[in-house]
XYZ file of C-alpha atoms in Angstrom:
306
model
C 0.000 0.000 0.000
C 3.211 1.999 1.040
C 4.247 2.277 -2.521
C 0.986 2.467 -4.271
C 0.817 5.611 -2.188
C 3.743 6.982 -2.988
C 3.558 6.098 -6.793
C 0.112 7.851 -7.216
C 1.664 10.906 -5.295
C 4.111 11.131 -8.009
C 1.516 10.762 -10.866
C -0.615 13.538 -9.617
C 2.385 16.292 -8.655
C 3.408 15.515 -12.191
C 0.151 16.640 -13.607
C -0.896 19.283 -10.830
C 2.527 20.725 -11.787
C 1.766 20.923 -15.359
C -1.735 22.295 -14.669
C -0.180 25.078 -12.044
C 1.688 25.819 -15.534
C 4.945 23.959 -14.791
C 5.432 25.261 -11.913
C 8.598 22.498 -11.362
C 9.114 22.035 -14.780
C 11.687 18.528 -15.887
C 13.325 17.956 -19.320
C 14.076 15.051 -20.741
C 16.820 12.922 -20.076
C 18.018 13.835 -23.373
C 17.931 17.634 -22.845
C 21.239 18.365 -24.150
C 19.509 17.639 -27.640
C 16.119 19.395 -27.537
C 16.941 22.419 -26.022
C 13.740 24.343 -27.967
C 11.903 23.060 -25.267
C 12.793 25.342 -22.974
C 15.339 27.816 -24.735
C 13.599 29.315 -27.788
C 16.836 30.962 -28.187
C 18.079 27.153 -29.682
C 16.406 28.318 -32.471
C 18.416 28.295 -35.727
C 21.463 26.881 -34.379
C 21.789 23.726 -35.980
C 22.192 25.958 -39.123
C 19.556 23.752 -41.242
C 16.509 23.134 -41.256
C 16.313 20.110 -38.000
C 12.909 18.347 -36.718
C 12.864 16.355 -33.684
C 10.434 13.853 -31.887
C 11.007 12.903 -28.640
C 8.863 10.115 -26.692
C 8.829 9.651 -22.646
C 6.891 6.700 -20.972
C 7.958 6.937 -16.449
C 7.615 3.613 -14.318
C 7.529 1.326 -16.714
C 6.304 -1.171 -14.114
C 2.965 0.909 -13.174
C -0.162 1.503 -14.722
C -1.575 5.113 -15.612
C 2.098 6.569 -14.992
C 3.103 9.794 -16.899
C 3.797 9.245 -20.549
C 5.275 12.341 -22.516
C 5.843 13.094 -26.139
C 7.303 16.389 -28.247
C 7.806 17.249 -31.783
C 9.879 20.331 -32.540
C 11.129 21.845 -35.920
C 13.111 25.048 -36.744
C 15.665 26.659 -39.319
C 17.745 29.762 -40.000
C 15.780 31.756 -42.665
C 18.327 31.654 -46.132
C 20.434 34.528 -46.038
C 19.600 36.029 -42.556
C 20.131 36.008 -38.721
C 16.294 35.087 -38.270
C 15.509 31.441 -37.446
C 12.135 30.511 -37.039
C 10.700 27.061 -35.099
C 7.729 25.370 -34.298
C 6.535 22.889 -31.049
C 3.894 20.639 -30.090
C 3.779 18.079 -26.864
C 1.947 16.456 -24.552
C 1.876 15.019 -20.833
C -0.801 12.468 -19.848
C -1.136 10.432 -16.928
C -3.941 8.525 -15.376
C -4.801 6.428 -18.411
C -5.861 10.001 -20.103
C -7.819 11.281 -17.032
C -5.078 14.167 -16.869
C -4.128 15.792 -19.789
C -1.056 18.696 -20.968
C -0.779 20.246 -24.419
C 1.861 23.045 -25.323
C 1.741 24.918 -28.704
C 4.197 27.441 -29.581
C 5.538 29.123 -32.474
C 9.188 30.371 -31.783
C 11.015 33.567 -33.066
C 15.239 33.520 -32.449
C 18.082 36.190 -34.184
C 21.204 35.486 -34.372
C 24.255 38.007 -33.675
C 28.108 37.703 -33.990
C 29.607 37.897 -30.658
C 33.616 37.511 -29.920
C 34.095 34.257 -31.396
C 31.269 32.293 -31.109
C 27.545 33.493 -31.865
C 24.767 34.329 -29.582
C 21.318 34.200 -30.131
C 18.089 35.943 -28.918
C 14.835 34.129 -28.227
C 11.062 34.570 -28.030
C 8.097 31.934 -28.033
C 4.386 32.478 -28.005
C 2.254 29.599 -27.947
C -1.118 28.160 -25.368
C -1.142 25.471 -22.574
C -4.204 23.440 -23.182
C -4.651 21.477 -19.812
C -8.159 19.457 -20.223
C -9.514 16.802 -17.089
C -11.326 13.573 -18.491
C -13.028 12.336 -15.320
C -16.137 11.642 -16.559
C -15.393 7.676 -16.975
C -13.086 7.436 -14.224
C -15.264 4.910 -11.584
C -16.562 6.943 -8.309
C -19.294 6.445 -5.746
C -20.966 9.411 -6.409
C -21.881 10.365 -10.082
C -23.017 13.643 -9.310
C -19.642 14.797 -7.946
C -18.240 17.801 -9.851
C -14.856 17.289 -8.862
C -14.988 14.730 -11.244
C -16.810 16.582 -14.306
C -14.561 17.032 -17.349
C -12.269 20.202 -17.718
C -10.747 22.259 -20.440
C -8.775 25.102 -19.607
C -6.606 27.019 -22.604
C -4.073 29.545 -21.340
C -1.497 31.477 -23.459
C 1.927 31.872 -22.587
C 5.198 32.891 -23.491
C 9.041 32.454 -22.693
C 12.358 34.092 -23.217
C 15.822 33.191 -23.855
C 19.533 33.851 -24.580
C 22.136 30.942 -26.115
C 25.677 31.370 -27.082
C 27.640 28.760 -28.735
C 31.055 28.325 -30.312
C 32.434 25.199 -31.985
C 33.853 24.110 -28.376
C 31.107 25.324 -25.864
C 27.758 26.807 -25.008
C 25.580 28.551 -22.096
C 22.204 29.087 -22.000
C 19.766 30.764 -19.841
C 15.869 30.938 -20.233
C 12.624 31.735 -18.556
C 10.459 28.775 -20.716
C 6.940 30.316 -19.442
C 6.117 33.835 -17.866
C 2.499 33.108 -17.085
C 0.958 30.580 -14.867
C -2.455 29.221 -13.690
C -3.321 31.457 -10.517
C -4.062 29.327 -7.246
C -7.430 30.403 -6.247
C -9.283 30.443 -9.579
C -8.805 29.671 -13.059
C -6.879 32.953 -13.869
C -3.642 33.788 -15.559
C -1.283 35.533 -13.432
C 2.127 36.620 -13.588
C 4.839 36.159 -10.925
C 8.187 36.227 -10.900
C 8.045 33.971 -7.677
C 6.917 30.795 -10.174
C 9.192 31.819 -12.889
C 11.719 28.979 -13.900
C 14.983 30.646 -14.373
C 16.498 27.373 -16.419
C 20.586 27.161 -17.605
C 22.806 24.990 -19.460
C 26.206 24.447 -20.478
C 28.655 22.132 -22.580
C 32.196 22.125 -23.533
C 33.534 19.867 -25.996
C 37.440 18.325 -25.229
C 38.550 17.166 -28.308
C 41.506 14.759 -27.800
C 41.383 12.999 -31.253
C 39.424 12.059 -34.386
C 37.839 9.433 -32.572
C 37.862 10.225 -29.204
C 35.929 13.463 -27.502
C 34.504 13.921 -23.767
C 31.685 16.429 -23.336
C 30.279 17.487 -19.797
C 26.922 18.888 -19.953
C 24.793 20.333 -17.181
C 20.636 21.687 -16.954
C 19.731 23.750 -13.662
C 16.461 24.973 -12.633
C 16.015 27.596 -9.873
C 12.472 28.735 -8.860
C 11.965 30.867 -5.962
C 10.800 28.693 -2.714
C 11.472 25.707 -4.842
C 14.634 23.397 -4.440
C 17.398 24.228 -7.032
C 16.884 21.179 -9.549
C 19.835 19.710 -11.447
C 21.738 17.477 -13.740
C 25.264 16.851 -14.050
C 26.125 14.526 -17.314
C 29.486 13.334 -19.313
C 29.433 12.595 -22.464
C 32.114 10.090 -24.495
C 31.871 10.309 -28.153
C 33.385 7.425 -30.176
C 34.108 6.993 -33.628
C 34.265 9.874 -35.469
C 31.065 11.491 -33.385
C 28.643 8.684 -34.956
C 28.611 6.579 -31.490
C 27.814 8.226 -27.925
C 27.524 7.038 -24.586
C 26.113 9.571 -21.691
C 25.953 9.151 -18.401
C 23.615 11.465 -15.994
C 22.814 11.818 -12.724
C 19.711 13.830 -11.360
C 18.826 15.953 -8.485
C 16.006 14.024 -7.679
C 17.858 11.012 -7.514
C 17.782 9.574 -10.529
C 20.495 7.728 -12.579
C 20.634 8.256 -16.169
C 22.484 6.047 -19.175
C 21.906 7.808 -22.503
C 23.124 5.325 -26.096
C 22.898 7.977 -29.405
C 23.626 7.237 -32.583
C 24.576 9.775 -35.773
C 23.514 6.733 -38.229
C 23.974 9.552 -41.108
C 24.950 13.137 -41.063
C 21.163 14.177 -40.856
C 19.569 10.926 -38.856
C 20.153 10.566 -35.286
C 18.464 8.087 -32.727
C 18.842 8.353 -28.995
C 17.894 5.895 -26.499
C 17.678 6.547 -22.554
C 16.810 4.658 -19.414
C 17.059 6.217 -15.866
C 15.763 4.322 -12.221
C 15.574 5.659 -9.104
C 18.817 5.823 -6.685
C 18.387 5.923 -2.571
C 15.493 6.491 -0.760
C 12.873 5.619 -4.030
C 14.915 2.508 -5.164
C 12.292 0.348 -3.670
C 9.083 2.246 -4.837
C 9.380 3.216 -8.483
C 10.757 1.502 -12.077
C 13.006 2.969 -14.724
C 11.546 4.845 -17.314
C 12.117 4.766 -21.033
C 13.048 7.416 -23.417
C 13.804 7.785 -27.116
C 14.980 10.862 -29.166
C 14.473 10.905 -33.438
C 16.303 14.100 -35.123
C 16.292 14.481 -39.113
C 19.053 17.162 -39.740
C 18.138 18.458 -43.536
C 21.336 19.060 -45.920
C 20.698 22.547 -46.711
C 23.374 24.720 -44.230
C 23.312 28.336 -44.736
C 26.545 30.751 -43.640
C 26.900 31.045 -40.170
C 29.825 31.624 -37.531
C 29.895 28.373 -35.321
C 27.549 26.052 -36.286
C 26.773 24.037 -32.923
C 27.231 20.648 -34.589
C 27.923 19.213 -31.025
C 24.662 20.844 -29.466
């Protein structure tokens, strides 16, 4: 019973948190390669046109667990510093009861900076967050916590990225509104704002042979600082990588990508609970799909690594 309580605690902060607008919001495992998802800065800087679909399924072991899928796509405009992008995802969890749905559009432009380049981001989009009750069993019928729910809110985030050929920072505010507490309003407070960074630096020590430490922090004001540290070894001449991660919340992470061509990449990651939670939740399972297109335009630094 012990665990069953603790799983389903788990389930529903993972929804409540996407319905209070993300107010702890995760990335993937992967996050060092679908940044859009919470820098719109990112955008342009694989300097072609890239799309990317990522899929998420936690606690592999338990039924009605979270289950999370994105698709992003963006590209420099020919001849300019504009890059323009374009997301979709969803969160469910409760067999469907719960449901999260992000749109946004995403506007980035891109200026030459010392020796790398930095760029400037801005994304406009909706949370639809919509409760399917209705066939969920319940002694009492006529309950209206348990009548179906559709709530659309807009939203927008902010952020900054600047990358070289042998690093990049990032910082970014993904979402500026949020749900308020007492009543379904938008408000905005800097108090739920998630002030998110990451970094990389590539060592290069031959042809076949490169290290990359990565890292993804979240701060959010009365929150606890969220985390995680990862180091990457890239085989082969960069088709073959192995990542290893380890999260704040006390997860371990092993990450197996693939550059199968130039354009096609395939990720695989699996991550299980460390310490305390060892005993009361599974691993989860997550797999990453980019298609790079051949068309590069001119640009200082392409972040081939990022």
């Amino acid at each position: 019973m012990r665990r069953v309580v603790i799983i389903l605690f788990f389930v529903f902060t993972a929804v409540a948190g996407m319905a209070q607008n993300n107010s702890i919001f995760l990335p993937f495992n992967q996050y060092m390669f679908n940044t859009l998802l919470y820098n719109p800065a990112y955008a342009g800087t694989k300097e072609s046109f890239s799309m990317e679909a990522l899929y998420r399924k936690q606690w592999i072991s338990m039924k009605g667990t979270p289950e999370m899928a994105a698709f992003t796509a963006h590209s420099p405009l020919k001849n300019s510093p504009v890059a323009l992008g374009f997301q979709v995802d969803n969160l469910s969890a409760g067999k469907g009861a719960e449901r999260s749905n992000n749109i946004f559009a995403y506007y980035s432009h891109r200026f030459d900076v010392g020796i790398g380049s930095l760029r400037l981001g801005l994304r406009a989009g909706a949370n639809i967050i919509s409760k399917n009750l209705s066939g969920v069993d319940r002694k009492y019928y006529e309950d209206p916590a348990f009548s179906d729910e559709t709530f659309i809110m807009p939203n927008f985030g902010v952020g900054a990225y600047y990358y070289t050929n042998v690093f990049y920072l990032g910082v970014s505010v993904p979402y500026l509104l949020s749900v308020n507490d007492t009543k379904r309003g938008i408000t905005h407070d800097f108090k739920r704002y998630n002030i998110t960074g990451t970094g990389g630096v590539l060592l290069a020590f031959n042809e076949d042979f490169k290290f990359k430490p990565s890292g993804y922090v979240q701060y959010t004001i009365d929150n606890p600082l969220l985390y995680i540290a990862s180091a990457s070894f890239i085989f082969v001449d960069d088709m073959f990588w192995v990542t290893g991660s380890y999260k704040s919340s006390g997860e371990v992470v092993g990450i197996l990508e693939f550059q199968i061509t130039k354009q096609i990449r395939f990720g695989y990651s699996y991550d299980f609970p460390v310490g305390d939670m060892k005993g009361f939740m599974s691993g989860s399972h997550e797999f990453l799909m980019r298609y790079d297109f051949s068309y590069v335009v001119r640009a200082q630094n392409p972040g081939y690594f990022w």
